[in-house]
PDB file of C-alpha atoms in Angstrom:
ATOM      1  CA  SER H   1      33.861  24.637  72.411  1.00 47.00           C
ATOM      2  CA  GLY H   2      34.677  21.083  71.458  1.00 49.00           C
ATOM      3  CA  SER H   3      36.810  18.531  73.193  1.00 49.00           C
ATOM      4  CA  SER H   4      40.027  19.395  74.959  1.00 50.00           C
ATOM      5  CA  ASP H   5      43.500  17.889  74.583  1.00 50.00           C
ATOM      6  CA  THR H   6      46.093  18.071  77.339  1.00 48.00           C
ATOM      7  CA  SER H   7      49.152  17.249  75.238  1.00 46.00           C
ATOM      8  CA  GLN H   8      52.251  19.242  76.163  1.00 54.00           C
ATOM      9  CA  GLY H   9      50.598  20.278  79.437  1.00 60.00           C
ATOM     10  CA  ARG H  10      48.304  22.847  77.782  1.00 74.00           C
ATOM     11  CA  ARG H  11      44.601  22.392  77.122  1.00 89.00           C
ATOM     12  CA  ILE H  12      43.611  22.750  73.489  1.00 91.00           C
ATOM     13  CA  PHE H  13      39.924  23.523  72.919  1.00 92.00           C
ATOM     14  CA  TRP H  14      38.803  22.180  69.555  1.00 91.00           C
ATOM     15  CA  GLY H  15      35.717  23.512  67.817  1.00 91.00           C
ATOM     16  CA  ARG H  16      34.372  25.428  64.840  1.00 90.00           C
ATOM     17  CA  VAL H  17      34.766  29.201  64.563  1.00 90.00           C
ATOM     18  CA  ALA H  18      31.179  30.466  64.291  1.00 86.00           C
ATOM     19  CA  SER H  19      31.785  34.068  63.250  1.00 84.00           C
ATOM     20  CA  GLY H  20      34.649  36.476  62.650  1.00 86.00           C
ATOM     21  CA  GLN H  21      38.095  35.040  63.236  1.00 89.00           C
ATOM     22  CA  VAL H  22      40.323  33.849  66.061  1.00 93.00           C
ATOM     23  CA  VAL H  23      43.920  35.119  66.261  1.00 93.00           C
ATOM     24  CA  PRO H  24      46.678  34.910  68.874  1.00 94.00           C
ATOM     25  CA  GLY H  25      46.547  37.828  71.320  1.00 94.00           C
ATOM     26  CA  GLN H  26      42.774  38.160  71.062  1.00 94.00           C
ATOM     27  CA  ARG H  27      40.851  38.568  74.341  1.00 96.00           C
ATOM     28  CA  ILE H  28      37.991  36.117  74.858  1.00 95.00           C
ATOM     29  CA  ALA H  29      35.220  35.565  77.366  1.00 93.00           C
ATOM     30  CA  VAL H  30      33.995  32.096  78.289  1.00 92.00           C
ATOM     31  CA  LEU H  31      30.218  31.927  78.488  1.00 89.00           C
ATOM     32  CA  PRO H  32      28.261  31.200  80.570  1.00 86.00           C
ATOM     33  CA  SER H  33      30.924  31.502  83.329  1.00 87.00           C
ATOM     34  CA  GLY H  34      32.121  34.979  82.288  1.00 88.00           C
ATOM     35  CA  GLN H  35      35.826  34.161  82.773  1.00 93.00           C
ATOM     36  CA  HIS H  36      38.299  36.032  80.562  1.00 94.00           C
ATOM     37  CA  ALA H  37      41.556  34.927  78.943  1.00 95.00           C
ATOM     38  CA  THR H  38      43.791  35.688  75.973  1.00 95.00           C
ATOM     39  CA  VAL H  39      44.296  33.374  72.993  1.00 95.00           C
ATOM     40  CA  ALA H  40      47.908  32.162  73.163  1.00 93.00           C
ATOM     41  CA  ARG H  41      47.857  29.966  70.028  1.00 92.00           C
ATOM     42  CA  VAL H  42      45.402  29.011  67.297  1.00 93.00           C
ATOM     43  CA  LEU H  43      45.946  25.647  65.619  1.00 92.00           C
ATOM     44  CA  THR H  44      44.511  24.146  62.443  1.00 84.00           C
ATOM     45  CA  HIS H  45      43.785  20.442  61.948  1.00 76.00           C
ATOM     46  CA  THR H  46      47.447  20.011  60.927  1.00 75.00           C
ATOM     47  CA  ARG H  47      48.439  21.762  64.198  1.00 73.00           C
ATOM     48  CA  GLN H  48      50.021  24.667  62.346  1.00 72.00           C
ATOM     49  CA  ALA H  49      49.628  27.923  64.246  1.00 69.00           C
ATOM     50  CA  HIS H  50      47.870  30.927  62.701  1.00 76.00           C
ATOM     51  CA  GLY H  51      44.532  32.716  62.726  1.00 83.00           C
ATOM     52  CA  VAL H  52      41.367  30.890  61.674  1.00 90.00           C
ATOM     53  CA  HIS H  53      38.244  32.396  60.045  1.00 88.00           C
ATOM     54  CA  ALA H  54      34.570  31.554  60.525  1.00 86.00           C
ATOM     55  CA  GLY H  55      33.441  28.197  59.196  1.00 86.00           C
ATOM     56  CA  HIS H  56      36.759  26.478  59.895  1.00 89.00           C
ATOM     57  CA  SER H  57      37.717  24.257  62.809  1.00 90.00           C
ATOM     58  CA  ALA H  58      40.459  25.320  65.178  1.00 92.00           C
ATOM     59  CA  GLY H  59      42.267  24.369  68.331  1.00 92.00           C
ATOM     60  CA  ILE H  60      42.558  27.252  70.773  1.00 93.00           C
ATOM     61  CA  VAL H  61      45.207  27.408  73.491  1.00 93.00           C
ATOM     62  CA  LEU H  62      44.567  30.041  76.141  1.00 94.00           C
ATOM     63  CA  ASP H  63      47.175  31.962  78.125  1.00 94.00           C
ATOM     64  CA  ARG H  64      45.871  30.621  81.418  1.00 92.00           C
ATOM     65  CA  GLU H  65      43.778  27.774  82.774  1.00 92.00           C
ATOM     66  CA  VAL H  66      40.051  28.531  82.750  1.00 92.00           C
ATOM     67  CA  ASP H  67      37.071  26.263  83.300  1.00 90.00           C
ATOM     68  CA  VAL H  68      35.627  25.410  79.871  1.00 90.00           C
ATOM     69  CA  SER H  69      33.036  22.653  79.408  1.00 88.00           C
ATOM     70  CA  ARG H  70      31.357  21.157  76.357  1.00 87.00           C
ATOM     71  CA  GLY H  71      28.724  23.603  75.147  1.00 86.00           C
ATOM     72  CA  ASP H  72      30.506  26.696  76.455  1.00 90.00           C
ATOM     73  CA  TRP H  73      31.149  29.567  74.054  1.00 90.00           C
ATOM     74  CA  LEU H  74      34.461  31.374  73.566  1.00 92.00           C
ATOM     75  CA  LEU H  75      33.514  34.875  72.426  1.00 91.00           C
ATOM     76  CA  GLU H  76      34.940  38.347  72.118  1.00 89.00           C
ATOM     77  CA  PRO H  77      34.097  40.167  75.364  1.00 88.00           C
ATOM     78  CA  ASP H  78      30.946  42.291  75.021  1.00 81.00           C
ATOM     79  CA  ALA H  79      30.327  41.072  71.444  1.00 80.00           C
ATOM     80  CA  PHE H  80      27.196  39.128  72.413  1.00 77.00           C
ATOM     81  CA  ALA H  81      25.391  39.915  75.645  1.00 80.00           C
ATOM     82  CA  PRO H  82      23.997  36.779  77.282  1.00 88.00           C
ATOM     83  CA  THR H  83      20.236  36.881  77.715  1.00 92.00           C
ATOM     84  CA  ARG H  84      17.488  34.790  79.292  1.00 95.00           C
ATOM     85  CA  GLU H  85      14.691  36.384  77.250  1.00 96.00           C
ATOM     86  CA  ILE H  86      14.386  35.645  73.536  1.00 95.00           C
ATOM     87  CA  THR H  87      11.804  36.430  70.886  1.00 95.00           C
ATOM     88  CA  ALA H  88      12.108  33.716  68.265  1.00 95.00           C
ATOM     89  CA  THR H  89      10.558  32.822  64.948  1.00 95.00           C
ATOM     90  CA  VAL H  90       9.511  29.187  65.295  1.00 95.00           C
ATOM     91  CA  ALA H  91       8.613  26.583  62.702  1.00 95.00           C
ATOM     92  CA  TRP H  92       6.709  24.208  64.987  1.00 95.00           C
ATOM     93  CA  LEU H  93       7.014  20.588  63.800  1.00 92.00           C
ATOM     94  CA  ASP H  94       5.863  18.623  66.862  1.00 90.00           C
ATOM     95  CA  ASP H  95       2.603  16.619  66.831  1.00 91.00           C
ATOM     96  CA  GLU H  96       1.367  18.589  69.872  1.00 91.00           C
ATOM     97  CA  ALA H  97       0.701  22.337  69.770  1.00 93.00           C
ATOM     98  CA  LEU H  98       3.224  24.768  71.248  1.00 94.00           C
ATOM     99  CA  ALA H  99       1.445  26.507  74.117  1.00 92.00           C
ATOM    100  CA  PRO H 100       2.304  29.302  76.566  1.00 96.00           C
ATOM    101  CA  GLY H 101       3.445  28.084  79.965  1.00 96.00           C
ATOM    102  CA  ARG H 102       4.944  24.855  78.607  1.00 95.00           C
ATOM    103  CA  VAL H 103       8.601  24.097  79.301  1.00 95.00           C
ATOM    104  CA  TYR H 104      10.801  22.667  76.573  1.00 95.00           C
ATOM    105  CA  TRP H 105      14.484  21.854  76.184  1.00 96.00           C
ATOM    106  CA  ALA H 106      16.319  24.357  73.971  1.00 95.00           C
ATOM    107  CA  LEU H 107      19.491  23.242  72.209  1.00 95.00           C
ATOM    108  CA  HIS H 108      21.732  26.239  71.497  1.00 93.00           C
ATOM    109  CA  GLY H 109      24.993  25.165  69.906  1.00 89.00           C
ATOM    110  CA  HIS H 110      25.961  22.212  72.113  1.00 88.00           C
ATOM    111  CA  ARG H 111      24.283  23.474  75.296  1.00 90.00           C
ATOM    112  CA  TRP H 112      20.887  22.301  76.537  1.00 93.00           C
ATOM    113  CA  VAL H 113      18.867  24.754  78.616  1.00 94.00           C
ATOM    114  CA  LYS H 114      15.227  24.697  79.738  1.00 96.00           C
ATOM    115  CA  ALA H 115      12.992  27.204  77.943  1.00 97.00           C
ATOM    116  CA  LYS H 116       9.505  28.271  79.016  1.00 97.00           C
ATOM    117  CA  VAL H 117       7.138  29.663  76.406  1.00 97.00           C
ATOM    118  CA  ALA H 118       6.200  33.001  77.959  1.00 97.00           C
ATOM    119  CA  ARG H 119       3.720  33.901  75.204  1.00 96.00           C
ATOM    120  CA  ILE H 120       2.812  33.388  71.583  1.00 96.00           C
ATOM    121  CA  VAL H 121       3.318  36.792  69.942  1.00 96.00           C
ATOM    122  CA  GLU H 122       1.653  35.935  66.610  1.00 96.00           C
ATOM    123  CA  ARG H 123       1.208  33.261  63.962  1.00 96.00           C
ATOM    124  CA  LEU H 124       2.017  33.617  60.273  1.00 95.00           C
ATOM    125  CA  ASN H 125      -0.862  32.567  58.023  1.00 94.00           C
ATOM    126  CA  ILE H 126       0.987  30.415  55.487  1.00 90.00           C
ATOM    127  CA  HIS H 127      -1.701  30.994  52.816  1.00 91.00           C
ATOM    128  CA  SER H 128      -1.958  34.800  52.970  1.00 93.00           C
ATOM    129  CA  LEU H 129       1.341  35.541  54.802  1.00 90.00           C
ATOM    130  CA  ALA H 130      -0.683  37.773  57.148  1.00 94.00           C
ATOM    131  CA  ARG H 131       0.296  37.969  60.812  1.00 96.00           C
ATOM    132  CA  GLU H 132      -2.482  36.796  63.115  1.00 95.00           C
ATOM    133  CA  PRO H 133      -2.979  36.678  66.874  1.00 95.00           C
ATOM    134  CA  ALA H 134      -2.599  33.170  68.286  1.00 95.00           C
ATOM    135  CA  ALA H 135      -3.049  31.398  71.607  1.00 94.00           C
ATOM    136  CA  GLN H 136      -0.876  28.467  70.482  1.00 94.00           C
ATOM    137  CA  LEU H 137       1.074  27.196  67.490  1.00 95.00           C
ATOM    138  CA  GLU H 138      -0.440  24.104  65.924  1.00 94.00           C
ATOM    139  CA  PRO H 139       1.743  21.443  64.277  1.00 93.00           C
ATOM    140  CA  ASN H 140       3.457  22.799  61.122  1.00 93.00           C
ATOM    141  CA  ALA H 141       2.665  26.416  62.060  1.00 95.00           C
ATOM    142  CA  ILE H 142       5.132  29.289  61.915  1.00 96.00           C
ATOM    143  CA  GLY H 143       5.015  32.051  64.489  1.00 96.00           C
ATOM    144  CA  HIS H 144       6.819  34.400  66.823  1.00 96.00           C
ATOM    145  CA  VAL H 145       7.155  33.402  70.481  1.00 97.00           C
ATOM    146  CA  ASP H 146       8.717  34.868  73.593  1.00 97.00           C
ATOM    147  CA  LEU H 147      10.908  32.389  75.484  1.00 98.00           C
ATOM    148  CA  LEU H 148      12.233  32.649  79.030  1.00 98.00           C
ATOM    149  CA  LEU H 149      15.387  30.554  79.471  1.00 97.00           C
ATOM    150  CA  GLN H 150      16.538  28.959  82.715  1.00 96.00           C
ATOM    151  CA  GLU H 151      20.088  30.140  81.989  1.00 92.00           C
ATOM    152  CA  ALA H 152      21.442  33.045  79.936  1.00 91.00           C
ATOM    153  CA  ILE H 153      22.888  32.239  76.508  1.00 92.00           C
ATOM    154  CA  PRO H 154      24.846  34.407  74.052  1.00 90.00           C
ATOM    155  CA  ALA H 155      22.066  34.768  71.480  1.00 89.00           C
ATOM    156  CA  ALA H 156      22.154  37.041  68.444  1.00 87.00           C
ATOM    157  CA  PRO H 157      19.737  37.725  65.591  1.00 89.00           C
ATOM    158  CA  PHE H 158      19.967  34.953  62.984  1.00 90.00           C
ATOM    159  CA  ALA H 159      20.879  37.520  60.285  1.00 89.00           C
ATOM    160  CA  ARG H 160      23.946  38.486  62.345  1.00 86.00           C
ATOM    161  CA  SER H 161      25.040  34.971  63.347  1.00 85.00           C
ATOM    162  CA  ARG H 162      23.483  31.746  62.081  1.00 88.00           C
ATOM    163  CA  VAL H 163      25.094  29.776  64.918  1.00 88.00           C
ATOM    164  CA  LEU H 164      24.189  32.108  67.801  1.00 88.00           C
ATOM    165  CA  GLY H 165      20.800  32.926  66.258  1.00 90.00           C
ATOM    166  CA  ALA H 166      19.509  29.368  66.004  1.00 93.00           C
ATOM    167  CA  LEU H 167      18.110  26.970  68.558  1.00 93.00           C
ATOM    168  CA  ILE H 168      15.981  23.840  68.573  1.00 94.00           C
ATOM    169  CA  LEU H 169      13.055  23.330  70.961  1.00 94.00           C
ATOM    170  CA  VAL H 170      12.443  19.760  72.126  1.00 93.00           C
ATOM    171  CA  ASP H 171       9.450  18.534  74.130  1.00 87.00           C
ATOM    172  CA  THR H 172      10.687  17.402  77.564  1.00 84.00           C
ATOM    173  CA  ALA H 173       8.181  14.509  77.647  1.00 79.00           C
ATOM    174  CA  SER H 174       8.226  13.097  74.114  1.00 76.00           C
ATOM    175  CA  HIS H 175      11.755  14.257  73.160  1.00 70.00           C
ATOM    176  CA  LYS H 176      10.407  15.372  69.756  1.00 68.00           C
TER     177      LYS H 176
END
């Protein structure tokens, strides 16, 4: 969800539709709070009301006041189950190796959440494309890791949703 506008006494939540479409009458859930509401109006950048498809920006007016903050997601109820445990494919670009037990910041959409590397599942050998066991991911390595998040997020496989399936890990000390 983007910024809000209180013109005409109603909050308008501006943001980009990540997947599917948003239409008036559609039920939504606000994550991470879990509150539910119904879409009363959907506005385009010209403030004309109609449905909006994925990839386009929209202003969403809900039928009732709910607590929505920057970084929250407005989703169809039960479409994406929030989770604290993620297995991710990582292209590790930091100067320091990614190691189990380390805590990083994860940026998912516009929300920052702490993420602990629970384990390195495997590394991809970039020369042979073979999967290999690994205790860490060195700089410029690609591998699969299990992450434990401090807070549940509505994650989805990247093939299903590029927006919900992507996150960025940032070192809490170096901010790289």
